[in-house]
Tab-separated table of C-alpha atoms and ligand atoms in Angstrom:
chain	number	residue	atom	x	y	z
A	1	MET	CA	-83.744	-77.761	-107.683
A	2	ALA	CA	-83.118	-78.729	-111.252
A	3	THR	CA	-86.556	-77.569	-112.203
A	4	SER	CA	-86.371	-74.082	-110.602
A	5	GLY	CA	-87.144	-71.128	-112.941
A	6	LYS	CA	-88.235	-73.452	-115.655
A	7	VAL	CA	-91.715	-74.378	-117.041
A	8	ILE	CA	-92.686	-77.874	-115.703
A	9	ARG	CA	-94.848	-80.297	-117.752
A	10	CYS	CA	-96.884	-82.528	-115.571
A	11	ARG	CA	-100.276	-84.096	-115.128
A	12	ALA	CA	-103.390	-82.358	-113.980
A	13	ALA	CA	-107.143	-83.100	-113.845
A	14	VAL	CA	-108.735	-80.296	-115.931
A	15	ALA	CA	-112.299	-79.337	-115.828
A	16	TRP	CA	-113.189	-78.021	-119.298
A	17	ALA	CA	-116.816	-77.212	-118.735
A	18	VAL	CA	-119.694	-77.331	-116.151
A	19	GLY	CA	-121.279	-80.785	-115.854
A	20	LYS	CA	-118.418	-82.575	-117.655
A	21	PRO	CA	-116.061	-85.138	-116.159
A	22	LEU	CA	-112.592	-83.990	-115.456
A	23	SER	CA	-109.895	-85.010	-118.026
A	24	LEU	CA	-106.366	-86.019	-117.051
A	25	GLU	CA	-104.095	-83.799	-119.221
A	26	GLU	CA	-100.457	-82.792	-119.596
A	27	VAL	CA	-100.196	-79.204	-118.504
A	28	GLU	CA	-97.420	-76.579	-118.395
A	29	VAL	CA	-96.831	-74.963	-115.080
A	30	ALA	CA	-94.933	-71.719	-115.156
A	31	PRO	CA	-92.381	-70.803	-112.417
A	32	PRO	CA	-93.606	-68.865	-109.451
A	33	LYS	CA	-93.406	-65.112	-109.770
A	34	ALA	CA	-92.376	-62.693	-106.971
A	35	GLY	CA	-94.415	-63.522	-103.849
A	36	GLU	CA	-95.464	-66.995	-105.210
A	37	VAL	CA	-94.715	-70.526	-104.344
A	38	ARG	CA	-94.564	-73.593	-106.684
A	39	ILE	CA	-95.543	-76.718	-104.872
A	40	LYS	CA	-95.228	-80.447	-105.883
A	41	MET	CA	-98.544	-81.884	-104.716
A	42	VAL	CA	-98.322	-85.275	-103.076
A	43	ALA	CA	-101.980	-85.825	-102.133
A	44	THR	CA	-105.360	-84.220	-102.460
A	45	GLY	CA	-108.877	-84.910	-101.068
A	46	ILE	CA	-112.178	-84.548	-103.000
A	47	CYS	CA	-114.574	-82.300	-101.160
A	48	HIS	CA	-118.215	-81.636	-102.007
A	49	THR	CA	-117.229	-78.077	-102.810
A	50	ASP	CA	-115.338	-79.120	-105.828
A	51	ASP	CA	-118.500	-80.970	-106.964
A	52	CYS	CA	-120.480	-77.801	-106.398
A	53	VAL	CA	-118.313	-76.054	-108.974
A	54	LEU	CA	-118.890	-78.751	-111.503
A	55	GLU	CA	-122.615	-78.345	-110.928
A	56	GLY	CA	-122.151	-74.565	-111.762
A	57	GLY	CA	-123.036	-73.471	-108.218
A	58	PHE	CA	-119.909	-71.737	-107.089
A	59	PRO	CA	-119.251	-67.972	-107.529
A	60	ASN	CA	-116.311	-66.545	-109.390
A	61	VAL	CA	-115.105	-69.681	-111.121
A	62	ASP	CA	-114.149	-69.625	-114.753
A	63	PHE	CA	-113.610	-72.666	-117.065
A	64	PRO	CA	-111.353	-74.349	-118.033
A	65	VAL	CA	-110.089	-74.674	-114.442
A	66	ILE	CA	-107.998	-76.989	-112.294
A	67	LEU	CA	-110.141	-77.682	-109.279
A	68	GLY	CA	-109.010	-79.079	-105.828
A	69	HIS	CA	-108.465	-77.229	-102.632
A	70	GLU	CA	-107.662	-80.003	-99.920
A	71	GLY	CA	-104.194	-81.006	-100.532
A	72	ALA	CA	-100.532	-81.250	-99.286
A	73	GLY	CA	-97.196	-81.286	-100.900
A	74	ILE	CA	-93.639	-80.077	-100.926
A	75	VAL	CA	-92.308	-76.750	-102.042
A	76	GLU	CA	-90.476	-77.101	-105.358
A	77	SER	CA	-89.235	-73.427	-105.737
A	78	VAL	CA	-90.224	-69.972	-104.446
A	79	GLY	CA	-90.412	-66.487	-106.164
A	80	GLU	CA	-88.550	-63.457	-105.150
A	81	GLY	CA	-89.307	-62.147	-101.699
A	82	VAL	CA	-90.844	-65.287	-100.223
A	83	THR	CA	-89.622	-65.858	-96.785
A	84	SER	CA	-92.185	-68.100	-94.882
A	85	VAL	CA	-91.345	-71.340	-96.856
A	86	LYS	CA	-88.490	-72.702	-98.830
A	87	ALA	CA	-87.838	-75.508	-101.371
A	88	GLY	CA	-88.112	-78.904	-99.674
A	89	ASP	CA	-90.645	-77.714	-96.884
A	90	LYS	CA	-93.753	-79.785	-96.448
A	91	VAL	CA	-96.748	-77.584	-96.876
A	92	ILE	CA	-100.558	-77.320	-97.038
A	93	PRO	CA	-102.058	-74.822	-99.513
A	94	LEU	CA	-104.754	-72.686	-97.890
A	95	CYS	CA	-108.185	-72.513	-99.379
A	96	ILE	CA	-108.838	-69.482	-97.102
A	97	PRO	CA	-105.801	-67.237	-97.492
A	98	HIS	CA	-104.268	-65.409	-94.510
A	99	CYS	CA	-102.494	-62.195	-95.567
A	100	GLY	CA	-101.995	-61.096	-91.972
A	101	GLU	CA	-102.431	-57.477	-92.911
A	102	CYS	CA	-106.023	-56.744	-93.820
A	103	SER	CA	-108.400	-55.581	-90.921
A	104	PHE	CA	-110.036	-58.994	-90.656
A	105	CYS	CA	-106.716	-60.759	-90.502
A	106	ARG	CA	-105.592	-58.382	-87.740
A	107	ASN	CA	-108.827	-58.954	-85.821
A	108	PRO	CA	-108.211	-61.924	-83.392
A	109	GLU	CA	-111.718	-62.894	-83.635
A	110	SER	CA	-111.863	-63.347	-87.501
A	111	ASN	CA	-110.320	-65.822	-89.928
A	112	TYR	CA	-111.929	-64.283	-93.074
A	113	CYS	CA	-109.052	-62.713	-94.921
A	114	GLN	CA	-110.244	-59.939	-97.195
A	115	LYS	CA	-108.347	-61.590	-100.042
A	116	CYS	CA	-110.722	-64.583	-99.682
A	117	HIS	CA	-112.486	-65.871	-102.888
A	118	LEU	CA	-115.886	-64.890	-101.684
A	119	SER	CA	-114.871	-61.125	-102.043
A	120	GLU	CA	-112.193	-61.384	-104.732
A	121	PRO	CA	-112.216	-63.834	-107.705
A	122	GLN	CA	-109.410	-66.346	-107.334
A	123	ASN	CA	-109.589	-67.733	-110.796
A	124	LEU	CA	-106.180	-66.126	-111.672
A	125	LEU	CA	-103.272	-65.318	-109.432
A	126	PRO	CA	-103.275	-61.896	-107.798
A	127	ASP	CA	-101.487	-60.387	-110.741
A	128	LYS	CA	-104.484	-61.497	-112.842
A	129	THR	CA	-102.547	-64.085	-115.038
A	130	SER	CA	-102.496	-67.845	-114.851
A	131	ARG	CA	-99.461	-70.119	-114.359
A	132	PHE	CA	-101.320	-72.981	-116.059
A	133	THR	CA	-101.627	-73.808	-119.788
A	134	CYS	CA	-102.832	-76.881	-121.640
A	135	LYS	CA	-102.928	-77.510	-125.383
A	136	GLY	CA	-102.025	-73.813	-125.967
A	137	LYS	CA	-105.067	-72.508	-123.819
A	138	GLN	CA	-104.849	-70.667	-120.540
A	139	ILE	CA	-106.282	-72.766	-117.646
A	140	HIS	CA	-107.861	-70.912	-114.659
A	141	HIS	CA	-106.781	-71.388	-111.029
A	142	PHE	CA	-109.354	-72.336	-108.237
A	143	MET	CA	-109.255	-70.747	-104.954
A	144	TRP	CA	-105.727	-69.801	-105.781
A	145	ILE	CA	-104.479	-73.227	-105.007
A	146	SER	CA	-105.751	-75.812	-107.634
A	147	THR	CA	-104.585	-78.962	-105.899
A	148	PHE	CA	-105.702	-81.353	-108.660
A	149	ALA	CA	-102.375	-80.639	-110.454
A	150	GLU	CA	-99.047	-82.419	-109.876
A	151	TYR	CA	-97.444	-79.003	-109.610
A	152	THR	CA	-99.324	-75.755	-108.640
A	153	VAL	CA	-98.402	-72.168	-108.039
A	154	VAL	CA	-100.016	-70.275	-105.125
A	155	PRO	CA	-99.468	-66.822	-103.443
A	156	GLU	CA	-97.274	-67.044	-100.259
A	157	TYR	CA	-100.330	-65.934	-98.140
A	158	ALA	CA	-102.053	-69.117	-99.328
A	159	VAL	CA	-99.673	-71.819	-98.103
A	160	ALA	CA	-98.431	-72.821	-94.650
A	161	LYS	CA	-95.341	-74.777	-93.623
A	162	ILE	CA	-96.135	-77.903	-91.642
A	163	ASP	CA	-94.153	-80.401	-89.460
A	164	ALA	CA	-91.666	-82.376	-91.605
A	165	ALA	CA	-92.887	-85.622	-89.887
A	166	ALA	CA	-96.496	-85.189	-91.269
A	167	PRO	CA	-97.706	-87.903	-93.623
A	168	LEU	CA	-98.993	-85.896	-96.568
A	169	ASP	CA	-101.459	-88.555	-97.772
A	170	LYS	CA	-103.275	-88.212	-94.380
A	171	VAL	CA	-102.966	-84.505	-93.401
A	172	CYS	CA	-104.127	-83.304	-96.762
A	173	LEU	CA	-107.657	-83.476	-95.222
A	174	LEU	CA	-106.570	-80.700	-92.734
A	175	GLY	CA	-106.387	-78.290	-95.756
A	176	CYS	CA	-110.225	-78.112	-95.835
A	177	GLY	CA	-112.687	-80.794	-94.766
A	178	PHE	CA	-111.421	-81.800	-91.352
A	179	SER	CA	-110.459	-78.401	-90.243
A	180	THR	CA	-113.790	-76.958	-91.366
A	181	GLY	CA	-116.021	-79.349	-89.581
A	182	TYR	CA	-113.956	-79.707	-86.425
A	183	GLY	CA	-113.555	-75.829	-86.131
A	184	ALA	CA	-117.271	-75.412	-86.628
A	185	ALA	CA	-117.746	-77.069	-83.336
A	186	ILE	CA	-114.643	-75.740	-81.441
A	187	ASN	CA	-114.422	-72.165	-82.735
A	188	ALA	CA	-117.712	-71.178	-84.347
A	189	ALA	CA	-120.199	-72.707	-81.934
A	190	LYS	CA	-117.816	-73.044	-78.933
A	191	VAL	CA	-119.533	-76.151	-77.789
A	192	LYS	CA	-119.524	-76.537	-74.076
A	193	PRO	CA	-119.055	-79.702	-72.001
A	194	GLY	CA	-122.267	-81.562	-71.130
A	195	SER	CA	-124.183	-79.943	-74.053
A	196	THR	CA	-126.353	-81.552	-76.745
A	197	CYS	CA	-125.471	-81.198	-80.490
A	198	ALA	CA	-127.135	-82.134	-83.790
A	199	VAL	CA	-125.120	-82.451	-86.880
A	200	PHE	CA	-127.038	-82.492	-90.228
A	201	GLY	CA	-125.008	-84.209	-92.990
A	202	LEU	CA	-122.452	-86.925	-92.280
A	203	GLY	CA	-119.888	-86.490	-95.100
A	204	GLY	CA	-116.279	-85.748	-94.432
A	205	VAL	CA	-117.039	-82.307	-93.112
A	206	GLY	CA	-120.067	-83.279	-90.933
A	207	LEU	CA	-118.249	-86.176	-89.387
A	208	SER	CA	-115.375	-83.825	-88.469
A	209	THR	CA	-117.961	-81.722	-86.733
A	210	VAL	CA	-118.942	-84.785	-84.761
A	211	ILE	CA	-115.303	-85.235	-83.784
A	212	GLY	CA	-115.179	-81.657	-82.758
A	213	CYS	CA	-118.357	-81.924	-80.663
A	214	LYS	CA	-116.954	-84.937	-78.922
A	215	ALA	CA	-113.674	-83.296	-78.300
A	216	ALA	CA	-115.434	-80.291	-76.771
A	217	GLY	CA	-117.123	-82.516	-74.333
A	218	ALA	CA	-120.646	-82.594	-75.699
A	219	SER	CA	-122.637	-85.435	-73.861
A	220	ARG	CA	-125.174	-85.988	-76.582
A	221	ILE	CA	-124.420	-85.889	-80.252
A	222	ILE	CA	-127.291	-86.504	-82.646
A	223	ALA	CA	-126.253	-87.369	-86.254
A	224	VAL	CA	-128.699	-86.671	-88.891
A	225	ASP	CA	-128.596	-88.034	-92.449
A	226	ILE	CA	-130.782	-89.503	-95.107
A	227	ASN	CA	-128.186	-92.166	-95.813
A	228	LYS	CA	-128.152	-94.647	-93.103
A	229	ASP	CA	-124.897	-96.139	-94.455
A	230	LYS	CA	-123.214	-93.157	-92.749
A	231	PHE	CA	-124.376	-94.118	-89.223
A	232	ALA	CA	-121.798	-96.644	-88.213
A	233	LYS	CA	-118.932	-94.360	-88.859
A	234	ALA	CA	-120.798	-91.481	-87.018
A	235	LYS	CA	-121.163	-93.739	-83.981
A	236	GLU	CA	-117.524	-94.795	-84.223
A	237	LEU	CA	-116.549	-91.111	-84.182
A	238	GLY	CA	-118.742	-90.103	-81.147
A	239	ALA	CA	-122.396	-89.759	-82.189
A	240	THR	CA	-124.752	-91.039	-79.379
A	241	ASP	CA	-127.937	-91.110	-81.658
A	242	CYS	CA	-128.466	-91.378	-85.303
A	243	VAL	CA	-131.674	-90.265	-87.003
A	244	ASN	CA	-132.847	-90.504	-90.555
A	245	PRO	CA	-135.415	-87.906	-91.455
A	246	LYS	CA	-136.944	-90.382	-93.946
A	247	ASP	CA	-138.027	-92.546	-91.016
A	248	PHE	CA	-140.560	-89.881	-89.774
A	249	LYS	CA	-143.581	-88.230	-91.020
A	250	LYS	CA	-143.071	-85.012	-88.983
A	251	PRO	CA	-140.330	-82.496	-89.829
A	252	ILE	CA	-136.878	-83.388	-88.494
A	253	GLN	CA	-136.894	-80.227	-86.226
A	254	ASP	CA	-139.892	-81.576	-84.480
A	255	VAL	CA	-138.284	-84.992	-84.142
A	256	LEU	CA	-135.155	-83.442	-82.520
A	257	THR	CA	-137.238	-81.162	-80.253
A	258	ASP	CA	-139.155	-84.127	-78.988
A	259	MET	CA	-135.931	-86.060	-78.336
A	260	THR	CA	-134.350	-83.218	-76.350
A	261	GLY	CA	-137.246	-81.344	-74.759
A	262	HIS	CA	-136.605	-77.880	-76.002
A	263	GLY	CA	-134.174	-78.463	-78.882
A	264	VAL	CA	-130.385	-78.988	-78.910
A	265	ASP	CA	-127.874	-76.491	-77.628
A	266	TYR	CA	-125.942	-76.503	-80.921
A	267	SER	CA	-126.978	-77.506	-84.448
A	268	PHE	CA	-124.799	-77.597	-87.501
A	269	GLU	CA	-125.954	-77.724	-91.132
A	270	VAL	CA	-123.235	-79.511	-93.146
A	271	ILE	CA	-125.141	-80.400	-96.276
A	272	GLY	CA	-125.632	-77.272	-98.252
A	273	HIS	CA	-129.446	-77.081	-98.750
A	274	ALA	CA	-131.644	-74.120	-97.967
A	275	ASP	CA	-134.377	-76.332	-96.405
A	276	THR	CA	-132.010	-78.133	-94.029
A	277	MET	CA	-130.525	-74.792	-93.041
A	278	THR	CA	-133.896	-73.660	-91.702
A	279	ALA	CA	-134.570	-77.079	-90.179
A	280	ALA	CA	-131.152	-76.893	-88.346
A	281	LEU	CA	-132.001	-73.465	-87.122
A	282	ALA	CA	-135.437	-74.607	-85.743
A	283	SER	CA	-133.801	-77.631	-84.100
A	284	CYS	CA	-131.687	-75.636	-81.570
A	285	ASN	CA	-133.465	-74.279	-78.477
A	286	MET	CA	-135.368	-71.057	-78.871
A	287	ASN	CA	-133.380	-69.077	-76.293
A	288	THR	CA	-129.714	-70.032	-76.115
A	289	GLY	CA	-129.469	-72.282	-79.152
A	290	VAL	CA	-126.701	-71.750	-81.668
A	291	CYS	CA	-126.999	-72.875	-85.201
A	292	VAL	CA	-123.848	-72.935	-87.374
A	293	MET	CA	-124.137	-72.992	-91.281
A	294	VAL	CA	-121.239	-74.886	-92.744
A	295	GLY	CA	-122.831	-76.283	-95.975
A	296	LEU	CA	-122.376	-74.268	-99.115
A	297	VAL	CA	-125.637	-73.482	-100.929
A	298	PRO	CA	-125.422	-72.958	-104.736
A	299	SER	CA	-124.791	-69.307	-105.418
A	300	GLY	CA	-127.902	-67.147	-105.737
A	301	SER	CA	-129.914	-69.321	-103.240
A	302	VAL	CA	-132.392	-67.444	-101.045
A	303	ILE	CA	-133.721	-68.614	-97.670
A	304	SER	CA	-136.989	-67.455	-96.206
A	305	PHE	CA	-137.644	-68.132	-92.473
A	306	ASP	CA	-139.886	-66.990	-89.666
A	307	PRO	CA	-137.999	-64.140	-87.752
A	308	LEU	CA	-139.642	-65.254	-84.569
A	309	LEU	CA	-137.094	-68.082	-84.667
A	310	LEU	CA	-134.366	-65.535	-83.761
A	311	LEU	CA	-136.391	-63.136	-81.753
A	312	SER	CA	-136.442	-65.325	-78.701
A	313	GLY	CA	-132.664	-65.488	-78.633
A	314	ARG	CA	-131.321	-68.090	-81.023
A	315	THR	CA	-127.971	-67.326	-82.740
A	316	TRP	CA	-127.649	-68.257	-86.462
A	317	LYS	CA	-124.129	-67.984	-87.924
A	318	GLY	CA	-121.842	-69.318	-90.571
A	319	THR	CA	-118.156	-70.281	-90.770
A	320	VAL	CA	-115.369	-70.636	-93.407
A	321	LEU	CA	-112.714	-73.206	-92.673
A	322	GLY	CA	-113.964	-73.625	-89.152
A	323	GLY	CA	-112.781	-70.181	-88.059
A	324	TRP	CA	-109.171	-71.106	-88.091
A	325	LYS	CA	-106.655	-68.439	-89.075
A	326	ALA	CA	-105.159	-70.609	-91.779
A	327	LYS	CA	-101.408	-69.887	-91.905
A	328	ASP	CA	-101.119	-69.989	-88.079
A	329	CYS	CA	-103.636	-72.625	-87.191
A	330	ILE	CA	-103.350	-75.315	-89.881
A	331	PRO	CA	-99.698	-76.134	-88.865
A	332	LYS	CA	-100.934	-76.363	-85.200
A	333	LEU	CA	-103.704	-78.774	-86.238
A	334	VAL	CA	-101.092	-80.904	-88.114
A	335	SER	CA	-99.072	-81.045	-84.784
A	336	SER	CA	-102.164	-81.915	-82.954
A	337	TYR	CA	-102.778	-84.705	-85.505
A	338	LEU	CA	-99.200	-85.934	-84.910
A	339	GLU	CA	-99.851	-85.898	-81.148
A	340	LYS	CA	-103.016	-88.139	-81.854
A	341	LYS	CA	-105.389	-85.426	-80.335
A	342	PHE	CA	-107.871	-86.561	-83.114
A	343	ASN	CA	-107.868	-89.211	-85.745
A	344	SER	CA	-108.911	-87.890	-89.061
A	345	ASP	CA	-107.556	-90.916	-90.725
A	346	LEU	CA	-110.942	-92.578	-90.039
A	347	LEU	CA	-112.485	-90.225	-92.623
A	348	ILE	CA	-110.420	-91.666	-95.439
A	349	THR	CA	-112.377	-94.462	-97.065
A	350	HIS	CA	-110.610	-94.615	-100.498
A	351	THR	CA	-107.131	-93.890	-101.710
A	352	LEU	CA	-106.955	-93.570	-105.607
A	353	PRO	CA	-104.374	-92.499	-108.166
A	354	ILE	CA	-104.996	-89.082	-109.718
A	355	ALA	CA	-106.029	-90.902	-112.877
A	356	LYS	CA	-109.111	-92.087	-111.109
A	357	VAL	CA	-110.371	-88.617	-110.109
A	358	ASN	CA	-113.743	-89.069	-111.802
A	359	GLU	CA	-114.269	-92.359	-109.919
A	360	GLY	CA	-113.597	-90.464	-106.714
A	361	PHE	CA	-116.466	-87.969	-107.621
A	362	GLU	CA	-118.758	-90.824	-108.494
A	363	LEU	CA	-118.067	-92.437	-105.028
A	364	LEU	CA	-118.783	-89.162	-103.356
A	365	ARG	CA	-122.050	-88.611	-105.299
A	366	ALA	CA	-123.218	-92.110	-104.601
A	367	GLY	CA	-122.675	-91.634	-100.841
A	368	LYS	CA	-120.128	-94.525	-100.867
A	369	SER	CA	-117.117	-92.684	-99.811
A	370	ILE	CA	-116.417	-90.163	-96.990
A	371	ARG	CA	-113.126	-88.835	-98.288
A	372	SER	CA	-111.154	-90.190	-101.310
A	373	VAL	CA	-107.580	-89.177	-101.310
A	374	LEU	CA	-105.932	-88.884	-104.675
A	375	LEU	CA	-102.155	-89.538	-105.013
A	376	PHE	CA	-99.935	-88.142	-107.701
B	1	PAD	P1	-120.709	-84.845	-98.623
B	1	PAD	O1	-121.419	-84.757	-99.832
B	1	PAD	O2	-119.698	-85.866	-98.382
B	1	PAD	O3	-121.850	-84.985	-97.355
B	1	PAD	C1	-123.051	-84.454	-97.363
B	1	PAD	C2	-123.935	-85.432	-96.476
B	1	PAD	O4	-125.320	-84.892	-96.482
B	1	PAD	C3	-124.180	-86.814	-97.225
B	1	PAD	O5	-123.856	-87.813	-96.206
B	1	PAD	C4	-125.737	-86.820	-97.635
B	1	PAD	O6	-126.283	-88.086	-97.496
B	1	PAD	C5	-126.247	-85.898	-96.580
B	1	PAD	N1	-127.529	-85.233	-96.900
B	1	PAD	C6	-127.948	-84.899	-98.197
B	1	PAD	N2	-129.110	-84.354	-98.089
B	1	PAD	C7	-129.628	-84.554	-96.847
B	1	PAD	C8	-130.839	-84.093	-96.164
B	1	PAD	N3	-131.857	-83.547	-96.761
B	1	PAD	N4	-130.953	-84.348	-94.773
B	1	PAD	C9	-129.865	-84.997	-94.155
B	1	PAD	N5	-128.735	-85.263	-94.740
B	1	PAD	C10	-128.613	-85.082	-96.093
B	1	PAD	O7	-120.170	-83.395	-98.388
B	1	PAD	P2	-118.872	-82.754	-97.558
B	1	PAD	O8	-118.999	-83.370	-96.236
B	1	PAD	O9	-117.647	-82.814	-98.483
B	1	PAD	O10	-119.381	-81.197	-97.505
B	1	PAD	C11	-120.564	-80.874	-96.814
B	1	PAD	C12	-120.893	-79.356	-97.060
B	1	PAD	O11	-119.976	-78.503	-96.551
B	1	PAD	C13	-120.957	-79.040	-98.584
B	1	PAD	O12	-121.980	-78.152	-98.758
B	1	PAD	C14	-119.532	-78.330	-98.711
B	1	PAD	O13	-119.602	-77.485	-99.870
B	1	PAD	C15	-119.459	-77.541	-97.405
B	1	PAD	C16	-118.150	-77.037	-97.120
B	1	PAD	N6	-118.022	-75.825	-96.480
B	1	PAD	C17	-116.873	-75.361	-96.073
B	1	PAD	C18	-116.838	-74.090	-95.320
B	1	PAD	O14	-115.775	-73.457	-95.112
B	1	PAD	N7	-117.908	-73.541	-94.909
B	1	PAD	C19	-115.704	-75.998	-96.321
B	1	PAD	C20	-115.756	-77.321	-96.954
B	1	PAD	C21	-117.006	-77.818	-97.376
B	2	ZN	ZN1	-106.066	-60.902	-94.785
């Protein structure tokens, strides 16, 4: 391509400081170095996790930074030694990398690559430099993928080639929100047919968990949210009951236990609050119940809970990216999307130009959107 090997000037939404709105800037994006890939982003979703960073609650992030981790685009050029993608390929950048070489990557049970941002800062590329500058200042990367930029540079192990037929403005959700929620039910909980599930939090991720519980054959899916405006969509996607904790005086775990006899078989916390995490744990049955933690609590949070909740047999676990080994599984999920095995399009409530990124965050905070997709 004509731009290959050259610095590209393009637009990006830059977060200059915690708590400040993003500002649309012209940035320079350097060419990819060896083992790196430069991508022209086409679409990117806004996930609560980006907002968590803006609230100062995410570990290992440095400002100024280009956020965004749920996107899809087309490879513009590749650095030396890159073999798995080439210019012109449709791709999804991976918010959980997949190096294929570390002991976790080689373990078939695990998707948590040791190059993941929770163990290693991903505020710069692996060689500890940035490919972004703006007004003469170095701008940090986020999760190595920074999808709120028209062009971004990522390590090869943080990008996957997808089917050329995939609509990028739709499958961008498979980069994080959909895959996380759906996989929490399918992979992390391994929901069984005929079981009862409770999903706490009906944002883009929680509603994807509802889709996953239904796909796994759950016969009862109880959707829990303090915003009743989320209930219609939850029912459309497979929830059988919708419960607003604000409608009850007793704790939500007691409400769910009353509704089900001994508690649900599987509960999911997809909000990111310490108190709803313990409530979700107490909502699954005391013997074989499984509670999966999906929500991201602000870094430094501490949970205290009664150990007797676990002594009788409950399982409490967490998941990142729904347990999918990203480089192998995201392309397969895209194929399943194209085969209409699930309809993640129902999660997209707004499509906005990148210039309206702050409006997208406002809609999310106000509980008015499920997913806003930003187009470049
Ligand atoms: P969202 O803000 O769209 O949805 C959160 C929902 O929770 C909203 O509908 C709220 O009304 C609801 N809610 C808030 N408080 C309560 C409460 N006390 N009781 C019941 N419902 C409540 O967020 P999202 O769907 O984009 O993300 C959800 C979480 O998942 C968030 O913490 C995010 O950071 C996390 C996440 N985790 C991973 C992972 O890999 N584990 C990936 C992506 C997102
Ligand atoms: Zn790895």
